[in-house]
Coordinates of C-alpha atoms and ligand atoms in Angstrom, one line a residue:
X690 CA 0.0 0.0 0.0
X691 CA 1.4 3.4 -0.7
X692 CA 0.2 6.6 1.0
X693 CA -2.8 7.3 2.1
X694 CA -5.0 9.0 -0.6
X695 CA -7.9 11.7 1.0
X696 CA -10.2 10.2 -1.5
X697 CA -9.3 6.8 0.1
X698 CA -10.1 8.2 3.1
X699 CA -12.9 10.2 1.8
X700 CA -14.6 7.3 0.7
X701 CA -14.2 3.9 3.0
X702 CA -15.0 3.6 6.6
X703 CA -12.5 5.0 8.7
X704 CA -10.5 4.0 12.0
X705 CA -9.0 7.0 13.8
X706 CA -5.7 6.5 16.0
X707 CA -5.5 8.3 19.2
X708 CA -3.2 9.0 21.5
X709 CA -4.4 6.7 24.5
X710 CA -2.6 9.4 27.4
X711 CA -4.5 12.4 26.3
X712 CA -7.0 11.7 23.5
X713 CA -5.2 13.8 20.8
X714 CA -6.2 12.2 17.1
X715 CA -3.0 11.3 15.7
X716 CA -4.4 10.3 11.9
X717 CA -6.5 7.6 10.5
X718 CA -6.5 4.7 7.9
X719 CA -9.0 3.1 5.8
X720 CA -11.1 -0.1 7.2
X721 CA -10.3 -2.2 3.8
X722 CA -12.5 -4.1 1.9
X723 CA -12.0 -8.0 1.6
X724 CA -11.2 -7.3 -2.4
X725 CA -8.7 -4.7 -1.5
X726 CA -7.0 -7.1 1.0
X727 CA -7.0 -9.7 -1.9
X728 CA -5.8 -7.1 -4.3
X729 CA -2.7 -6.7 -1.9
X730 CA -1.9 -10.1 -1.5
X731 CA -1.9 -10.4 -5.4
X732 CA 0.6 -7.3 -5.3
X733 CA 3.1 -9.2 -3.1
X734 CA 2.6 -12.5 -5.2
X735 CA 4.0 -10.8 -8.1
X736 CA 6.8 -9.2 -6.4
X737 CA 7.6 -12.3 -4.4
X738 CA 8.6 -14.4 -8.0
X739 CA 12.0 -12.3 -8.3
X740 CA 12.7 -11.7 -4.4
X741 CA 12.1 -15.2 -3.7
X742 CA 15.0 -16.2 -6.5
X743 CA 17.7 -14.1 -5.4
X744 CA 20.3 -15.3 -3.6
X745 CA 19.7 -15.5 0.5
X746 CA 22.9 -13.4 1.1
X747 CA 21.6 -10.9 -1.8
X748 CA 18.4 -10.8 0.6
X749 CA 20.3 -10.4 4.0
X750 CA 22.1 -7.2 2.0
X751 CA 19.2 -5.4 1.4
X752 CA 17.2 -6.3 4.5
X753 CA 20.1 -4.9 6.7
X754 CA 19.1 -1.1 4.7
X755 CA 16.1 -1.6 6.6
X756 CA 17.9 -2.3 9.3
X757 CA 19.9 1.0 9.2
X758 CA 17.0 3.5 8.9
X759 CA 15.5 1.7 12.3
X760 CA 19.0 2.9 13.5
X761 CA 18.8 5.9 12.3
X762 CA 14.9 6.9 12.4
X763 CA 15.1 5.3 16.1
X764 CA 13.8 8.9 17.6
X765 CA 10.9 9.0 15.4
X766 CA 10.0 5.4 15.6
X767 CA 10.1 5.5 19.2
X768 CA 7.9 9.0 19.6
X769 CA 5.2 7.5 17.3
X770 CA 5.4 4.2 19.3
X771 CA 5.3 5.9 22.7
X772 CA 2.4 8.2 20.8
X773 CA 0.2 5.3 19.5
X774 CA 0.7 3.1 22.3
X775 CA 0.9 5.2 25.4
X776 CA 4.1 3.5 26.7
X777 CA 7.6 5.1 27.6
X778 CA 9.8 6.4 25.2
X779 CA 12.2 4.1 26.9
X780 CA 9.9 1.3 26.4
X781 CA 9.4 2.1 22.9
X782 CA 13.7 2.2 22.6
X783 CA 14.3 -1.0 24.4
X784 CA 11.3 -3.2 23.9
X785 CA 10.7 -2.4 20.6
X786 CA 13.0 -0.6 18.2
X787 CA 16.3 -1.8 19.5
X788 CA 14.5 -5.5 19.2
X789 CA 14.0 -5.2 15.6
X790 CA 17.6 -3.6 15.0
X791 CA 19.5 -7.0 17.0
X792 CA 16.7 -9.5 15.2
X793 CA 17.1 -8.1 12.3
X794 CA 21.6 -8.0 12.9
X795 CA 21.3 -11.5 13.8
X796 CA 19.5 -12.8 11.4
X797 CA 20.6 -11.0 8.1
X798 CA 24.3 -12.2 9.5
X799 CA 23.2 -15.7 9.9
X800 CA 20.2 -16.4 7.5
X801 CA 22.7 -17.4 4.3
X802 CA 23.9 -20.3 7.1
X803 CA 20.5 -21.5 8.9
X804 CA 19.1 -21.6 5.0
X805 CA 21.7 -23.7 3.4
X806 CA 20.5 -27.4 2.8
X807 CA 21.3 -29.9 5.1
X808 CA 22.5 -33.0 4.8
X809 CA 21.0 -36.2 6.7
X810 CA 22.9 -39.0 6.8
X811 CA 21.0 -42.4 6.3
X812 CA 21.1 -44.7 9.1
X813 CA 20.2 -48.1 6.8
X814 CA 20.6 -47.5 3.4
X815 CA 24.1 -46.3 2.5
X816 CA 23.8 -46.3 -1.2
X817 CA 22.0 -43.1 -1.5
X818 CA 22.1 -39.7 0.4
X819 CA 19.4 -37.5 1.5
X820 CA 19.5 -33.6 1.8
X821 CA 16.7 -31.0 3.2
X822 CA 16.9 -27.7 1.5
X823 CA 14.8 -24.5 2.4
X824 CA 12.2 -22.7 -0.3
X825 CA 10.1 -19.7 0.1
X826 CA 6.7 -20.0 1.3
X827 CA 5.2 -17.3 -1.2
X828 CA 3.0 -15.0 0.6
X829 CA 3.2 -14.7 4.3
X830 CA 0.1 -13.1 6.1
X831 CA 0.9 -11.5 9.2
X832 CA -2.2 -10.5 11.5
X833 CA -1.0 -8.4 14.6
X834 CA -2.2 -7.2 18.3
X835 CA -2.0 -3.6 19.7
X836 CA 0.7 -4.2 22.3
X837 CA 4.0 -4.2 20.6
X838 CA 2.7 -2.8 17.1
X839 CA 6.5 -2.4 15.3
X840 CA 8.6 -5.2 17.4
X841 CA 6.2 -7.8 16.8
X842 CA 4.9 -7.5 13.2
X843 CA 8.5 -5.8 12.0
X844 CA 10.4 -8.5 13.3
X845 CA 8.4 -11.2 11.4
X846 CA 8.5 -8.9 8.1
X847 CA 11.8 -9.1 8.4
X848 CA 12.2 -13.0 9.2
X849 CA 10.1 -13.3 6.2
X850 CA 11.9 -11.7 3.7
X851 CA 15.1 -13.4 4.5
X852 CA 12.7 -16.5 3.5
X853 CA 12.7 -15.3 0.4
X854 CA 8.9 -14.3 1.0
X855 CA 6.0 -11.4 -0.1
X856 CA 4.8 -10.0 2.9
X857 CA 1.3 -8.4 3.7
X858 CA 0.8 -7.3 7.5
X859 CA -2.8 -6.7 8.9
X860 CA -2.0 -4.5 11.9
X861 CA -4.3 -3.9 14.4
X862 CA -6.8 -1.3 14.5
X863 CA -6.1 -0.3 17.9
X864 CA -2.7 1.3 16.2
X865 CA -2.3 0.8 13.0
X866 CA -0.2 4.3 12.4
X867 CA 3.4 2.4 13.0
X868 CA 2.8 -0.2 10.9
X869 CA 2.5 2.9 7.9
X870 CA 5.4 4.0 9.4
X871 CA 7.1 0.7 8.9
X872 CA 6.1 0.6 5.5
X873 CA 7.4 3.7 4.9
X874 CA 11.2 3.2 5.9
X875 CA 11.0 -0.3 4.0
X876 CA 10.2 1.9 0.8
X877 CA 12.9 4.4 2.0
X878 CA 15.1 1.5 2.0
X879 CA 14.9 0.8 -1.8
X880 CA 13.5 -3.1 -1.1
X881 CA 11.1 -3.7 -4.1
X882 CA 7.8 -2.0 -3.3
X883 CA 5.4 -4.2 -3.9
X884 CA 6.8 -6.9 -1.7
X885 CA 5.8 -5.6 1.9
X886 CA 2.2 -4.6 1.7
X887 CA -0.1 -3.0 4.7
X888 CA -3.7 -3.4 4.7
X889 CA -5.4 -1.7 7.4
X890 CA -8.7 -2.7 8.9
X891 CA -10.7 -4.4 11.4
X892 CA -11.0 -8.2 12.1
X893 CA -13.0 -8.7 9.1
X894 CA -9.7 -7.4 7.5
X895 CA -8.0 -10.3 9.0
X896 CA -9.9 -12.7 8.3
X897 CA -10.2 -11.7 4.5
X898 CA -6.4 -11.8 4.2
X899 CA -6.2 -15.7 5.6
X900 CA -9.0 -15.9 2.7
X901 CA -6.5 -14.3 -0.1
X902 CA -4.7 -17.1 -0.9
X903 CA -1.5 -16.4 1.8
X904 CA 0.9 -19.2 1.9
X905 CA 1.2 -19.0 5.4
X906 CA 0.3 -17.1 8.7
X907 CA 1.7 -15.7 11.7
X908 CA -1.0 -14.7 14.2
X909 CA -0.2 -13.0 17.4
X910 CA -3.6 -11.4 19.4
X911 CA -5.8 -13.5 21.7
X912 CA -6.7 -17.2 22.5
X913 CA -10.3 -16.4 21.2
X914 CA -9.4 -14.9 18.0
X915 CA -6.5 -17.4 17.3
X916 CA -8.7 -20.1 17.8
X917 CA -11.0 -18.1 14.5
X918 CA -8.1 -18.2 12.8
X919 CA -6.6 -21.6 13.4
X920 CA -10.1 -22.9 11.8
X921 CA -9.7 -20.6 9.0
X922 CA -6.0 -21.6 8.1
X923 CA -7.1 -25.4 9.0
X924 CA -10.5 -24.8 6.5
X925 CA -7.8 -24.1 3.4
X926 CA -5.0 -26.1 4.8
X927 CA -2.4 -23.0 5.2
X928 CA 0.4 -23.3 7.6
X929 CA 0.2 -21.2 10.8
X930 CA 2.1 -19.8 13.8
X931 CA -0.3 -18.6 16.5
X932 CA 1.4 -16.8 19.5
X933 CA -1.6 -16.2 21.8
X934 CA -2.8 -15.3 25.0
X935 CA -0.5 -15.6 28.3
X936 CA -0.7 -16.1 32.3
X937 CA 2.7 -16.0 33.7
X938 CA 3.3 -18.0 36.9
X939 CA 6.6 -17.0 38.7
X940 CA 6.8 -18.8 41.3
X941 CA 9.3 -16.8 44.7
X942 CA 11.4 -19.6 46.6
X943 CA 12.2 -19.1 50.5
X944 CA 15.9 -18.7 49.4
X945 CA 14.9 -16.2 46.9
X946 CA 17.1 -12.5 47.3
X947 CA 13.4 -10.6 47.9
X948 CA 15.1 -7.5 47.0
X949 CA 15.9 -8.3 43.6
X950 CA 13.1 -10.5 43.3
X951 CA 10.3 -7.4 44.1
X952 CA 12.1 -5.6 41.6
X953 CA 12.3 -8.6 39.1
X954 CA 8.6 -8.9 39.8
X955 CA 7.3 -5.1 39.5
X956 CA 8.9 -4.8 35.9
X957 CA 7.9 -7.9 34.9
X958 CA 4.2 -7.1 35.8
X959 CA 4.2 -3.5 35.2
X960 CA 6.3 -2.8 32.4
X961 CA 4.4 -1.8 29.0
X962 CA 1.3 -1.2 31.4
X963 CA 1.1 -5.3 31.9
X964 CA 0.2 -5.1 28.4
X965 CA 2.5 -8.0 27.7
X966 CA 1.7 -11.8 26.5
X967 CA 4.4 -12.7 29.3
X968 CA 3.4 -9.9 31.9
X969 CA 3.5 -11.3 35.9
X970 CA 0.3 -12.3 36.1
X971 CA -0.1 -14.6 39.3
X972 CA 3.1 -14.9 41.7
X973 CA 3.2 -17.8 44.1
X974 CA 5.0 -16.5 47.2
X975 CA 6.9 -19.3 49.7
X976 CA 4.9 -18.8 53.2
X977 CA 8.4 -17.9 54.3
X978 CA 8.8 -15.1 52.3
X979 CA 5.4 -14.0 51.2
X980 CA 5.2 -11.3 53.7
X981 CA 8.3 -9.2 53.7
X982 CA 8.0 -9.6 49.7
X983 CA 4.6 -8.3 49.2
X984 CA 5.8 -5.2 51.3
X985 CA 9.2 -4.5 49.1
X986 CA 6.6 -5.2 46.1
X987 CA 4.3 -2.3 47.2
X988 CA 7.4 -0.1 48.0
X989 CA 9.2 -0.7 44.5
X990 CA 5.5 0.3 43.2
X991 CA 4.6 3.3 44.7
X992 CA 8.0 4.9 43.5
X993 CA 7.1 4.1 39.9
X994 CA 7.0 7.5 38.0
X995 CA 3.9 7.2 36.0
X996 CA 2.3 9.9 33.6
X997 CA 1.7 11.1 29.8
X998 CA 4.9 9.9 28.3
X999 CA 5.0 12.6 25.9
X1000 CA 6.0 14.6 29.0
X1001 CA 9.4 12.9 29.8
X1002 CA 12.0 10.8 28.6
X1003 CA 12.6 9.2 32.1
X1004 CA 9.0 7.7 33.4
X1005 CA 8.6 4.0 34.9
X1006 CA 5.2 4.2 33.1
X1007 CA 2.8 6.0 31.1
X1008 CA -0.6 4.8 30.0
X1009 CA -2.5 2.3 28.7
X1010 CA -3.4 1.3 25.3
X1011 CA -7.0 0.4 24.4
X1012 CA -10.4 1.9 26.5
X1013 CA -11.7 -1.4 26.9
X1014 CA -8.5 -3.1 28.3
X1015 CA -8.8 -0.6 31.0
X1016 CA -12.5 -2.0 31.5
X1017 CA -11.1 -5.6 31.6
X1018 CA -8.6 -4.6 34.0
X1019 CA -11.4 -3.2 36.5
X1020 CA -13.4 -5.9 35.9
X1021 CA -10.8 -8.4 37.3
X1022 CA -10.3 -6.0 40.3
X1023 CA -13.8 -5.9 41.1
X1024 CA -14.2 -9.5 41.0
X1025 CA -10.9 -10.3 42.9
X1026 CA -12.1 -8.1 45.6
X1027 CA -15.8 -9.4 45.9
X1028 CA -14.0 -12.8 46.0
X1029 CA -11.5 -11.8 49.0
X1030 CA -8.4 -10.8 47.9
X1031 CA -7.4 -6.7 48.7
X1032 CA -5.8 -4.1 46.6
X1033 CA -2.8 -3.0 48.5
X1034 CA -1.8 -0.4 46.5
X1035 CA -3.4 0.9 42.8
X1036 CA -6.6 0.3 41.5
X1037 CA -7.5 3.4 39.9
X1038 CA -7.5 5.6 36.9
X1039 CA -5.0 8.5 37.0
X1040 CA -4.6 11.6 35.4
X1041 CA -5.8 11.8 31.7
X1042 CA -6.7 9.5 29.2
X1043 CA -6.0 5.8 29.9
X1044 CA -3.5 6.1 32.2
X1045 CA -3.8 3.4 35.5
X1046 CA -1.8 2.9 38.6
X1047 CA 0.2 0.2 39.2
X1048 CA -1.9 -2.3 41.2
X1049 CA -0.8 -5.3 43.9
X1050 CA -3.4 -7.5 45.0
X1051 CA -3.3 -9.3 47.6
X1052 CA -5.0 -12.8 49.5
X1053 CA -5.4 -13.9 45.9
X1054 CA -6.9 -17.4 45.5
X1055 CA -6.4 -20.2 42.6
X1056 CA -10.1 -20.3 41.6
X1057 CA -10.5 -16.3 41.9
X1058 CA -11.0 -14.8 38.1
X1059 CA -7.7 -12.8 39.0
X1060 CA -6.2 -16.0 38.9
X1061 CA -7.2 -17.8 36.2
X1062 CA -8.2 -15.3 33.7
X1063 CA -5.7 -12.9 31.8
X1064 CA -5.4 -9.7 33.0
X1065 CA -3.4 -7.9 30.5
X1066 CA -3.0 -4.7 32.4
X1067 CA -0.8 -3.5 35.0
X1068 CA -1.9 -5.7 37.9
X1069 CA 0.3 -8.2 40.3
X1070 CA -1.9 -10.8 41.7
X1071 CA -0.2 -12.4 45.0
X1072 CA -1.0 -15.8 46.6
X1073 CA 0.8 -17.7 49.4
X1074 CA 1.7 -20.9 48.8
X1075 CA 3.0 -23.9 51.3
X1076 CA 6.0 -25.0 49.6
X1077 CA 7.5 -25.5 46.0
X1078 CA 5.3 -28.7 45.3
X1079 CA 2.3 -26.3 45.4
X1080 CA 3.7 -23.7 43.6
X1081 CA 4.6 -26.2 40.8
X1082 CA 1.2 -27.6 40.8
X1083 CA -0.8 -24.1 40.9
X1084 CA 1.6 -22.7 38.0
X1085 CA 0.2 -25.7 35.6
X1086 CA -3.2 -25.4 36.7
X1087 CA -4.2 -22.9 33.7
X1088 CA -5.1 -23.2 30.1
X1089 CA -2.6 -21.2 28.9
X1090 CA 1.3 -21.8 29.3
X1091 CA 3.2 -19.0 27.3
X1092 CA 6.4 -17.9 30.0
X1093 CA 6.9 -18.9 33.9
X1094 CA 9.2 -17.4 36.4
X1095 CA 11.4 -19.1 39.0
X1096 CA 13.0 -17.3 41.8
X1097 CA 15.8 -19.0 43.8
X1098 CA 19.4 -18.3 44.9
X1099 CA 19.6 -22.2 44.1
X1100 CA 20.6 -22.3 40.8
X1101 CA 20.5 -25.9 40.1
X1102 CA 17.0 -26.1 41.9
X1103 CA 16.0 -23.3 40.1
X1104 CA 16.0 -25.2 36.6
X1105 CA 15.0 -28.4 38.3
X1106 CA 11.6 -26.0 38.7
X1107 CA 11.8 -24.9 35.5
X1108 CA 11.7 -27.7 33.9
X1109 CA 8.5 -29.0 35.3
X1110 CA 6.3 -25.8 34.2
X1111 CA 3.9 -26.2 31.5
X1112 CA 5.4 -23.1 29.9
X1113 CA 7.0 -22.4 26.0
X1114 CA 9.5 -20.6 28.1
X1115 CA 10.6 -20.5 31.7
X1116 CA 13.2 -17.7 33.0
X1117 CA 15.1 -18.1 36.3
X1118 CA 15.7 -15.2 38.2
X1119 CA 14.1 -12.5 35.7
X1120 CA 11.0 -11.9 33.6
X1121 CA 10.1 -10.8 29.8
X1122 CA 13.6 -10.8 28.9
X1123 CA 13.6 -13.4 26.1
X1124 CA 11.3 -12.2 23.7
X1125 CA 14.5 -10.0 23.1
X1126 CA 16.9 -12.6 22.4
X1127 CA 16.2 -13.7 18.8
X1128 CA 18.2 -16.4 18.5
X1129 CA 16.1 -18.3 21.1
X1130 CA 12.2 -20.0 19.9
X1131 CA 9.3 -17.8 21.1
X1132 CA 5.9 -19.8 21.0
X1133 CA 3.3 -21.4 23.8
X1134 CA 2.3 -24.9 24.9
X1135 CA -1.3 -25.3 25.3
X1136 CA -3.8 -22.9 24.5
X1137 CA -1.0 -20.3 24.3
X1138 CA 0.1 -21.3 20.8
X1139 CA 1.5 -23.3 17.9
X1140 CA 5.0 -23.0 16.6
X1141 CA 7.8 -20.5 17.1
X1142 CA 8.6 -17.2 16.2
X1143 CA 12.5 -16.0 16.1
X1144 CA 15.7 -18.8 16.5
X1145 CA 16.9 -20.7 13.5
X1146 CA 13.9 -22.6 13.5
X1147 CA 11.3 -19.8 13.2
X1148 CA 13.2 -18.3 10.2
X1149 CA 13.5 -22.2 8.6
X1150 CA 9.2 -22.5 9.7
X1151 CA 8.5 -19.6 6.9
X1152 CA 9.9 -21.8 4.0
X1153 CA 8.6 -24.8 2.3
X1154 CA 11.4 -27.6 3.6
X1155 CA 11.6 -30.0 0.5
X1156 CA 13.8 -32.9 1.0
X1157 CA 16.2 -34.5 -2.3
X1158 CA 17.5 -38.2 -1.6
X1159 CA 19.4 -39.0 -4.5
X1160 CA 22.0 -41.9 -5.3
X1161 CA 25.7 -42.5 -4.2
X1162 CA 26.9 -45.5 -6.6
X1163 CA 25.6 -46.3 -9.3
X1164 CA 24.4 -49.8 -9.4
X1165 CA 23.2 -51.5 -11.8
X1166 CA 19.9 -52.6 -10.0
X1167 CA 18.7 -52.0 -5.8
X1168 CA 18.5 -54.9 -3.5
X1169 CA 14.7 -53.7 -3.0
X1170 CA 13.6 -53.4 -6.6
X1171 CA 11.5 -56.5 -8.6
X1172 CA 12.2 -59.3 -9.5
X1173 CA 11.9 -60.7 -5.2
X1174 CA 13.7 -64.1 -4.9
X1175 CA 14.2 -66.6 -2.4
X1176 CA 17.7 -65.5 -2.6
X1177 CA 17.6 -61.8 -2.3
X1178 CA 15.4 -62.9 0.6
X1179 CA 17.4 -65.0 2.3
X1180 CA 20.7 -62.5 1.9
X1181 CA 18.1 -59.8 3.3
X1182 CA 17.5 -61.9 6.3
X1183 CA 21.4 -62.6 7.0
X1184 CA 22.0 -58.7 6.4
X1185 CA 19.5 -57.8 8.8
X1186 CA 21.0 -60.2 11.6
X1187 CA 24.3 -58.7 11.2
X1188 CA 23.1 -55.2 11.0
X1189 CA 20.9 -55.2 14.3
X1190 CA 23.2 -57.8 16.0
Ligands
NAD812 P1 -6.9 -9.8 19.2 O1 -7.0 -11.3 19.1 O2 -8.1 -9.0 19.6 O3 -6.5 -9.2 17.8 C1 -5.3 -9.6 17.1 C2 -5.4 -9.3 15.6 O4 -6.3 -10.1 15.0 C3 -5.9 -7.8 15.3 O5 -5.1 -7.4 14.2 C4 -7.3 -8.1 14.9 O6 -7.8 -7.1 14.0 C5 -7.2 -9.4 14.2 N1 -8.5 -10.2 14.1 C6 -9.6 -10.0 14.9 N2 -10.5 -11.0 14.5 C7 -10.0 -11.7 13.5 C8 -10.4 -12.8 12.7 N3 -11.6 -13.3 12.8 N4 -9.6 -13.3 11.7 C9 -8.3 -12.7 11.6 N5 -7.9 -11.7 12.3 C10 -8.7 -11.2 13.2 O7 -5.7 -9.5 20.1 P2 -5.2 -8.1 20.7 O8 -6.2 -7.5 21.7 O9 -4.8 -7.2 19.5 O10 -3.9 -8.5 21.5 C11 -3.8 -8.9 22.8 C12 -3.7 -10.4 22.9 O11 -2.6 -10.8 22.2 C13 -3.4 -10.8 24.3 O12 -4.2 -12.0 24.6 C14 -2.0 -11.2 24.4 O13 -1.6 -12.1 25.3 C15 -1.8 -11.7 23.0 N6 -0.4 -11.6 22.6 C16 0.4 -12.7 22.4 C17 1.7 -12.6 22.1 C18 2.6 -13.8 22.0 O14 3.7 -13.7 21.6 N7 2.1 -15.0 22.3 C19 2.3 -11.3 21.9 C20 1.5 -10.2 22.0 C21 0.2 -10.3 22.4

């Protein structure tokens, strides 16, 4: 899509983008039509013939220009960002931007290697040799959440195109401004313009782009939707990653360090508003530590500098995103509270716009909504538990299994722990961090998701692996070809003895 026209706008439904901390408009896009979203996808197709042929290094080259204006524009990415999204500035730098400009490092250095064929070696028949190697997909859909609009979507634009794909992303309409502005340093980069396309829209959007003949699709929003849109990509057999919904478990030992834990713990659950798939979003405290814990957690949170982040550079926390999160997030509150548990500190609104405190909650309960339910907002629920066993068992009580925390000064016991959540990931000692490291696999277990983003294996999931066995001597016949004998049988038999002796 290129710029907006004002007959575009003039004519189509529109979606206007606000600034969630103080309500100012900050543009608007077009709610596209199902044939426009088709149209796109056809754009890309055509685009993708020659992209897809060049040489992966040729690829990594170009992609790294990208690369450079996120280096470069970093200011302006992260004001729009922090704008769109009502999150620090400093959120915006290190959560989002500087994520796509390492992803993007990492993998333009080390696509040409994680794409080259690979060789399997044949455990029984030695007279031939098999090799996998790595094709473009085609098309690659990409349908996005709110939350991290430009280090989610931009780092899987950029995963695909290494691929070798066409890529059309389906932002959402809670801030759909930075994926424009995305589009608009790839064009500034000089990649071919038809190749990255943005179609902007609602769900129906969505769910006409799974409908336009995409070769495959990476999802990232909510359990409910992903579930939509597994059926849809199952209905026309089209590959899928779905990254979806979260309730983080960490889980505080008795040897934990409290100090560094409550401040593990209050970024963890706090930072980007909670808006994160991996926010702390139930924290099973050790009886032995619970108490003195919960009060360094309410004393890290009250000193949290919150406000409109267009104010300062240097505030914990600004607002949050979308009017009805904040609805969800009261609605949890009200429920917890009805149910027992008490909000120690928090629980309100503040200031202007969408902005809402940091909140601890206390005498939380495994069968309370708080508990079981995501949150997605900037609320720590707390529970005591009796010893680790519990902790364990609570932490895999849930539908979801996304990312779990462990705190110990016990290192070894520590990954013991870790190794028994029902998580796609499970940190020891800190929170949120790995999202940020893309050379490791992002993805869920459960109802949390399919597949994997980033690591070698994410980048290898958005081509088409075709395997080549081919011969090594050439014989005049195979052992396994007609005419059967007694003999061959019989030789078979004897080679099979001595083989599996
Ligand atoms: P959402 O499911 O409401 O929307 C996600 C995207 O899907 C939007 O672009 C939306 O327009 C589109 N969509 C809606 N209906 C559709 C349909 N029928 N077919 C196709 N597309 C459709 O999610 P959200 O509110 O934008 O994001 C918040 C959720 O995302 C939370 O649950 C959070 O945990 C999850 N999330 C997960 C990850 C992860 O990596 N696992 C990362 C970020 C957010």
């Amino acid at each position: 899509m290129g710029a907006l026209q004002s007959s575009d706008i003039a004519r189509k439904d529109r979606i206007v983008s606000r600034n969630p901390a103080n309500g100012e408009v900050l543009g608007e896009v077009p709610d596209m039509t199902a044939a426009e979203v088709k149209a796109a996808v056809e754009r890309a197709r055509g685009a993708q013939v020659g992209w897809g042929a060049l040489p992966v290094r040729e690829r990594c080259d170009r992609v790294a220009r990208f690369r450079d204006l996120v280096v470069r524009r970093a200011p302006e990415l992260c004001d729009l960002i922090s704008k769109e999204g009502g999150k620090t500035r400093a959120e915006a730098l290190s959560m989002e931007v500087m994520l796509i400009a390492d992803l993007a490092t990492y993998f333009c250095k080390r696509a040409p290697k994680i794409l080259s064929p690979e060789s399997i070696s044949l455990h029984l028949i030695k007279t031939r040799a098999s090799y996998l190697h790595y094709v473009p997909r085609g098309v690659v859909g990409i349908i996005a959440p709110w939350n991290f609009p430009f280090g989610i979507p931009a780092g899987e634009l950029v995963m695909a195109l290494l691929a070798g794909n066409g890529v059309v992303l389906k932002p959402s309409d809670i801030a759909p401004l930075i994926a424009l502005k995305c589009k608009e340093l790839y064009d500034a980069a000089g990649l071919p313009p038809d190749l990255f396309q943005v179609v902007t829209g609602r769900g129906p959007a969505g769910a006409a782009l799974i409908e336009s003949g995409i070769d495959y699709c990476i999802f990232t929003g909510s359990t409910t939707t992903g579930k939509k849109v597994a059926a849809a990509c199952g209905e026309r057999l089209i590959p899928c990653t779905l990254e979806l919904g979260g309730k983080a478990p960490a889980i505080v030992c008795a040897d934990a360090d409290v100090e560094r834990t409550a401040r593990a713990l209050v970024w963890g659950a706090f930072a980007n508003q909670g808006q994160v798939c991996v926010s702390v979003e139930r924290v099973y405290a050790l009886e032995a530590v619970h108490d003195e814990l919960v009060e360094k957690i309410i004393a890290q949170t009250q000193k949290l500098r919150q406000g409109d982040p267009a104010g300062e550079a240097t505030l914990d926390t600004g607002s949050m995103t979308w009017d009805r999160q904040v609805e969800i997030v009261e609605e949890r509150l009200k429920s917890a509270v009805a149910d027992g548990a008490t909000i120690r500190t928090g629980g309100v609104r503040k200031g202007q716009g969408l902005q809402f405190e940091p909140t601890v909650v206390t005498g939380c309960k495994q069968d309370m909504e708080i508990m079981r339910k995501e949150i997605f907002g900037p609320v720590m629920p707390i529970m005591k538990v009796a010893d680790e066993e519990e902790a364990v068992r609570l932490s895999n009580d849930s539908h979801l299994g996304l990312a779990a925390y462990v705190f110990t000064d016990d290192r070894q016991k520590g990954r013991r722990l870790a190794e028994r959540i029902e998580a796609g990931t499970v940190m020891v000692n800190d929170c949120l961090l790995t999202y940020g490291a893309p050379e490791t696999p992002w993805g869920g277990v459960k109802q949390s998701g399919i597949g994997h983003t980033h690591s070698d294996r994410g980048l290898r999931d958005l081509c088409q692996q075709r395997h080549v066995n081919y011969d090594r001597l050439a014989l005049k016949r195979e052992l396994w070809w007609y005419p059967y004998s007694d003999k061959v049988y019989k030789q078979t038999l004897k080679l099979m003895k001595w083989i599996f002796r």
